[in-house]
Amino acid sequence: MSEEIAAFDPYALPPEDVRDPPKTWIAALRKIGPGIILAGTIVGSGELILTTSLGARHGFVFLWLILFSCVIKVFVQVELGRYAISSGRPTLGAINELPGRGRRAHWLVWWWFCMMLCTVMQLGGMAGGVGQVLHLAFPHFTQQMSTAVSAGLPGAEQILKVRPEAIWALITCLTAISLIYNGGYRRIEWLTTMIVVSVTIITMLAVVALNWTDFPVHLKDLQNGLELQIPQSGQMAAFAVFGITGVGATELFYYPYWCLEKGYARYVGKADGTVEWERRAQGWIRVMQLDAWISMVVFTISTVAFYILGAAVLHPQNLDPKGTDLIDTLSKMYVGPFGAWTRMLFLIGAGAVLFKTLYLASAANSRLAVDFLVLNRFVSSRDANDRRLLVRRFCAFFPLLAFTYYMLLHDPQLLVKIGGIAQASTLPMIAIVTLYFRYRKVDKQLRPSLMTDILLWIAVISIVFVALFVVPTQIIELVKFMQTIF
């Protein structure tokens, strides 16, 4: 059985796969990858749509909070990775061993399943967002495709007349399926690295280039944004910032799976308490930590860049991206400072940002969904090949489900809000579970330093505190928002 197929079974720890950890930083850098995939998932609708909108509404005032949010949650991510590597258990498998398990899987495993169904709505919003992007970029081609489809399916004519981007959204989902259906970890890592690096560089250059436009970023603006202040009128916005930036609940569930599929736990081998096992575990955990912190730098740069673009360009013009004009308004971040020629560049970049999150989240959800079915004994999985076939089916299912959500609810911002509430409700749960793993499950020889523990507690307390305020408010806002569109 090939290593690529074996990777689909997160519980497999064959002794022949045991490897010594890299001895130098250069060698360790060649072994990173899960964090880059995670960065690709993180920098999506939240950063492009919600973070930019926040900058458009409030200016630079929340810059410090975005930086804090991006950094502090990584300590939760690292501890989940630590336990996964040392135990060989992915997120759902580890949660299933918590006290309180029912006749089938643990109730928190079922909670994840419900959250996942809601977050697929976010993917529907991304598919619709890409559809809007491509329709704005190629309106004449949209008309040609709509005419051809209407000729073959007369019932689709009315739908495409009202929502011409729908055909692009479908093409987007089918493209995502084609990329992940037969693709294992290596293809996903390679493709994501290319897109993430390209988008990050382009976004950074756009921010730097603002200094030669009518919307320069002044040092005093950045200094004001780094002051620890929360305006009285922006308290709920501050809580929302913490919830939408950095590592979210879905990414915390995803990360251990990508670490295991990369091979970290297989390289460590089964925990046998020997000195050699402890040495391997510590070495590969250090590689995972390097991976997590490099990814943090990447997604923090992108998040801050989008926020600064919103604060520097959209805020002075009183432009607020929302509704069906969402993408068109966001494009003014580039058109206003740099000229009309950059509109196409933005549309391509925005489409890439949303699309990569769509296919990465679909790929990750497919792996967790198979684990969910196996843990509940809804299906039997005899070996890694069985899991691979099930994962492939879900890789086709989730993009199509996302498209269905979009066609039913049609508003990208609404879909993102629903998924955001589900994530905000789940984030404190997975954070508290992480504390349980840290103090009750991780081998004593592999436990983190005192300073790491302190920062982990700060992260967990911050997450729980913010969720207590954000979730009820978001639910109320969602109800009001839905009343305005239905």
PDB file of C-alpha atoms in Angstrom, residues 352-453:
ATOM      1  CA  ALA A 352      -8.566  32.746  -5.856  1.00  0.00           C
ATOM      2  CA  VAL A 353      -8.937  33.603  -2.146  1.00  0.00           C
ATOM      3  CA  LEU A 354     -12.511  32.360  -1.956  1.00  0.00           C
ATOM      4  CA  PHE A 355     -11.946  29.371  -4.213  1.00  0.00           C
ATOM      5  CA  LYS A 356      -8.997  27.952  -2.271  1.00  0.00           C
ATOM      6  CA  THR A 357     -11.006  28.041   0.955  1.00  0.00           C
ATOM      7  CA  LEU A 358     -13.870  26.265  -0.807  1.00  0.00           C
ATOM      8  CA  TYR A 359     -11.765  23.360  -2.036  1.00  0.00           C
ATOM      9  CA  LEU A 360      -9.587  23.117   1.101  1.00  0.00           C
ATOM     10  CA  ALA A 361     -12.545  23.104   3.492  1.00  0.00           C
ATOM     11  CA  SER A 362     -14.336  20.545   1.310  1.00  0.00           C
ATOM     12  CA  ALA A 363     -11.247  18.317   1.357  1.00  0.00           C
ATOM     13  CA  ALA A 364     -10.885  18.615   5.134  1.00  0.00           C
ATOM     14  CA  ASN A 365     -14.595  18.128   5.828  1.00  0.00           C
ATOM     15  CA  SER A 366     -14.505  14.979   3.711  1.00  0.00           C
ATOM     16  CA  ARG A 367     -11.875  13.449   5.964  1.00  0.00           C
ATOM     17  CA  LEU A 368     -13.689  14.369   9.157  1.00  0.00           C
ATOM     18  CA  ALA A 369     -17.036  13.208   7.753  1.00  0.00           C
ATOM     19  CA  VAL A 370     -15.627   9.741   7.071  1.00  0.00           C
ATOM     20  CA  ASP A 371     -14.232   9.643  10.604  1.00  0.00           C
ATOM     21  CA  PHE A 372     -17.656  10.705  11.927  1.00  0.00           C
ATOM     22  CA  LEU A 373     -19.381   7.832  10.119  1.00  0.00           C
ATOM     23  CA  VAL A 374     -16.820   5.285  11.296  1.00  0.00           C
ATOM     24  CA  LEU A 375     -16.907   6.446  14.933  1.00  0.00           C
ATOM     25  CA  ASN A 376     -20.708   6.165  14.907  1.00  0.00           C
ATOM     26  CA  ARG A 377     -20.448   2.728  13.250  1.00  0.00           C
ATOM     27  CA  PHE A 378     -22.623   3.907  10.362  1.00  0.00           C
ATOM     28  CA  VAL A 379     -20.060   2.450   7.966  1.00  0.00           C
ATOM     29  CA  SER A 380     -17.311  -0.117   8.337  1.00  0.00           C
ATOM     30  CA  SER A 381     -13.832   0.884   7.266  1.00  0.00           C
ATOM     31  CA  ARG A 382     -11.564  -2.133   6.927  1.00  0.00           C
ATOM     32  CA  ASP A 383      -8.431  -0.342   5.731  1.00  0.00           C
ATOM     33  CA  ALA A 384      -6.992   2.882   4.361  1.00  0.00           C
ATOM     34  CA  ASN A 385      -8.259   2.120   0.867  1.00  0.00           C
ATOM     35  CA  ASP A 386     -11.851   1.957   2.163  1.00  0.00           C
ATOM     36  CA  ARG A 387     -11.401   5.358   3.784  1.00  0.00           C
ATOM     37  CA  ARG A 388      -9.887   6.776   0.614  1.00  0.00           C
ATOM     38  CA  LEU A 389     -12.947   5.746  -1.423  1.00  0.00           C
ATOM     39  CA  LEU A 390     -15.311   7.260   1.148  1.00  0.00           C
ATOM     40  CA  VAL A 391     -13.278  10.486   1.253  1.00  0.00           C
ATOM     41  CA  ARG A 392     -13.498  10.768  -2.532  1.00  0.00           C
ATOM     42  CA  ARG A 393     -17.292  10.518  -2.421  1.00  0.00           C
ATOM     43  CA  PHE A 394     -17.524  13.283   0.144  1.00  0.00           C
ATOM     44  CA  CYS A 395     -15.102  15.395  -1.930  1.00  0.00           C
ATOM     45  CA  ALA A 396     -17.802  15.378  -4.591  1.00  0.00           C
ATOM     46  CA  PHE A 397     -20.660  15.799  -2.126  1.00  0.00           C
ATOM     47  CA  PHE A 398     -19.581  18.882  -0.153  1.00  0.00           C
ATOM     48  CA  PRO A 399     -19.014  21.313  -3.065  1.00  0.00           C
ATOM     49  CA  LEU A 400     -22.407  20.310  -4.490  1.00  0.00           C
ATOM     50  CA  LEU A 401     -24.021  20.810  -1.074  1.00  0.00           C
ATOM     51  CA  ALA A 402     -22.394  24.249  -0.892  1.00  0.00           C
ATOM     52  CA  PHE A 403     -23.847  25.125  -4.302  1.00  0.00           C
ATOM     53  CA  THR A 404     -27.284  23.940  -3.160  1.00  0.00           C
ATOM     54  CA  TYR A 405     -27.077  26.171  -0.093  1.00  0.00           C
ATOM     55  CA  TYR A 406     -26.192  29.133  -2.281  1.00  0.00           C
ATOM     56  CA  MET A 407     -29.072  28.542  -4.676  1.00  0.00           C
ATOM     57  CA  LEU A 408     -31.524  28.286  -1.776  1.00  0.00           C
ATOM     58  CA  LEU A 409     -30.336  31.309   0.253  1.00  0.00           C
ATOM     59  CA  HIS A 410     -28.449  33.209  -2.507  1.00  0.00           C
ATOM     60  CA  ASP A 411     -26.862  35.868  -0.248  1.00  0.00           C
ATOM     61  CA  PRO A 412     -23.117  35.239   0.390  1.00  0.00           C
ATOM     62  CA  GLN A 413     -23.077  37.472   3.462  1.00  0.00           C
ATOM     63  CA  LEU A 414     -26.022  35.604   5.034  1.00  0.00           C
ATOM     64  CA  LEU A 415     -24.358  32.250   4.407  1.00  0.00           C
ATOM     65  CA  VAL A 416     -21.107  33.466   5.939  1.00  0.00           C
ATOM     66  CA  LYS A 417     -22.993  34.783   8.993  1.00  0.00           C
ATOM     67  CA  ILE A 418     -24.715  31.435   9.620  1.00  0.00           C
ATOM     68  CA  GLY A 419     -21.448  29.549   9.412  1.00  0.00           C
ATOM     69  CA  GLY A 420     -19.759  32.162  11.587  1.00  0.00           C
ATOM     70  CA  ILE A 421     -22.288  31.697  14.388  1.00  0.00           C
ATOM     71  CA  ALA A 422     -21.791  27.928  14.289  1.00  0.00           C
ATOM     72  CA  GLN A 423     -18.027  28.387  14.542  1.00  0.00           C
ATOM     73  CA  ALA A 424     -18.295  30.970  17.332  1.00  0.00           C
ATOM     74  CA  SER A 425     -20.465  28.554  19.337  1.00  0.00           C
ATOM     75  CA  THR A 426     -18.004  25.696  18.864  1.00  0.00           C
ATOM     76  CA  LEU A 427     -14.726  27.549  19.412  1.00  0.00           C
ATOM     77  CA  PRO A 428     -14.964  27.675  23.252  1.00  0.00           C
ATOM     78  CA  MET A 429     -15.844  23.977  23.359  1.00  0.00           C
ATOM     79  CA  ILE A 430     -12.801  22.844  21.392  1.00  0.00           C
ATOM     80  CA  ALA A 431     -10.634  25.272  23.407  1.00  0.00           C
ATOM     81  CA  ILE A 432     -11.768  23.732  26.720  1.00  0.00           C
ATOM     82  CA  VAL A 433     -11.304  20.230  25.302  1.00  0.00           C
ATOM     83  CA  THR A 434      -7.746  21.224  24.422  1.00  0.00           C
ATOM     84  CA  LEU A 435      -7.096  22.036  28.075  1.00  0.00           C
ATOM     85  CA  TYR A 436      -8.335  18.562  29.006  1.00  0.00           C
ATOM     86  CA  PHE A 437      -5.942  16.968  26.536  1.00  0.00           C
ATOM     87  CA  ARG A 438      -3.091  19.108  27.832  1.00  0.00           C
ATOM     88  CA  TYR A 439      -3.516  18.204  31.507  1.00  0.00           C
ATOM     89  CA  ARG A 440      -5.046  14.732  31.375  1.00  0.00           C
ATOM     90  CA  LYS A 441      -3.893  13.043  28.177  1.00  0.00           C
ATOM     91  CA  VAL A 442      -0.508  14.349  26.962  1.00  0.00           C
ATOM     92  CA  ASP A 443       2.529  12.330  28.095  1.00  0.00           C
ATOM     93  CA  LYS A 444       4.319  14.094  30.950  1.00  0.00           C
ATOM     94  CA  GLN A 445       7.609  14.113  29.062  1.00  0.00           C
ATOM     95  CA  LEU A 446       6.017  16.025  26.173  1.00  0.00           C
ATOM     96  CA  ARG A 447       4.197  18.757  28.060  1.00  0.00           C
ATOM     97  CA  PRO A 448       4.876  22.398  27.115  1.00  0.00           C
ATOM     98  CA  SER A 449       6.729  25.066  29.071  1.00  0.00           C
ATOM     99  CA  LEU A 450       5.158  27.213  31.786  1.00  0.00           C
ATOM    100  CA  MET A 451       5.038  30.244  29.482  1.00  0.00           C
ATOM    101  CA  THR A 452       3.239  28.241  26.792  1.00  0.00           C
ATOM    102  CA  ASP A 453       0.751  27.067  29.422  1.00  0.00           C
TER     103      ASP A 453
END
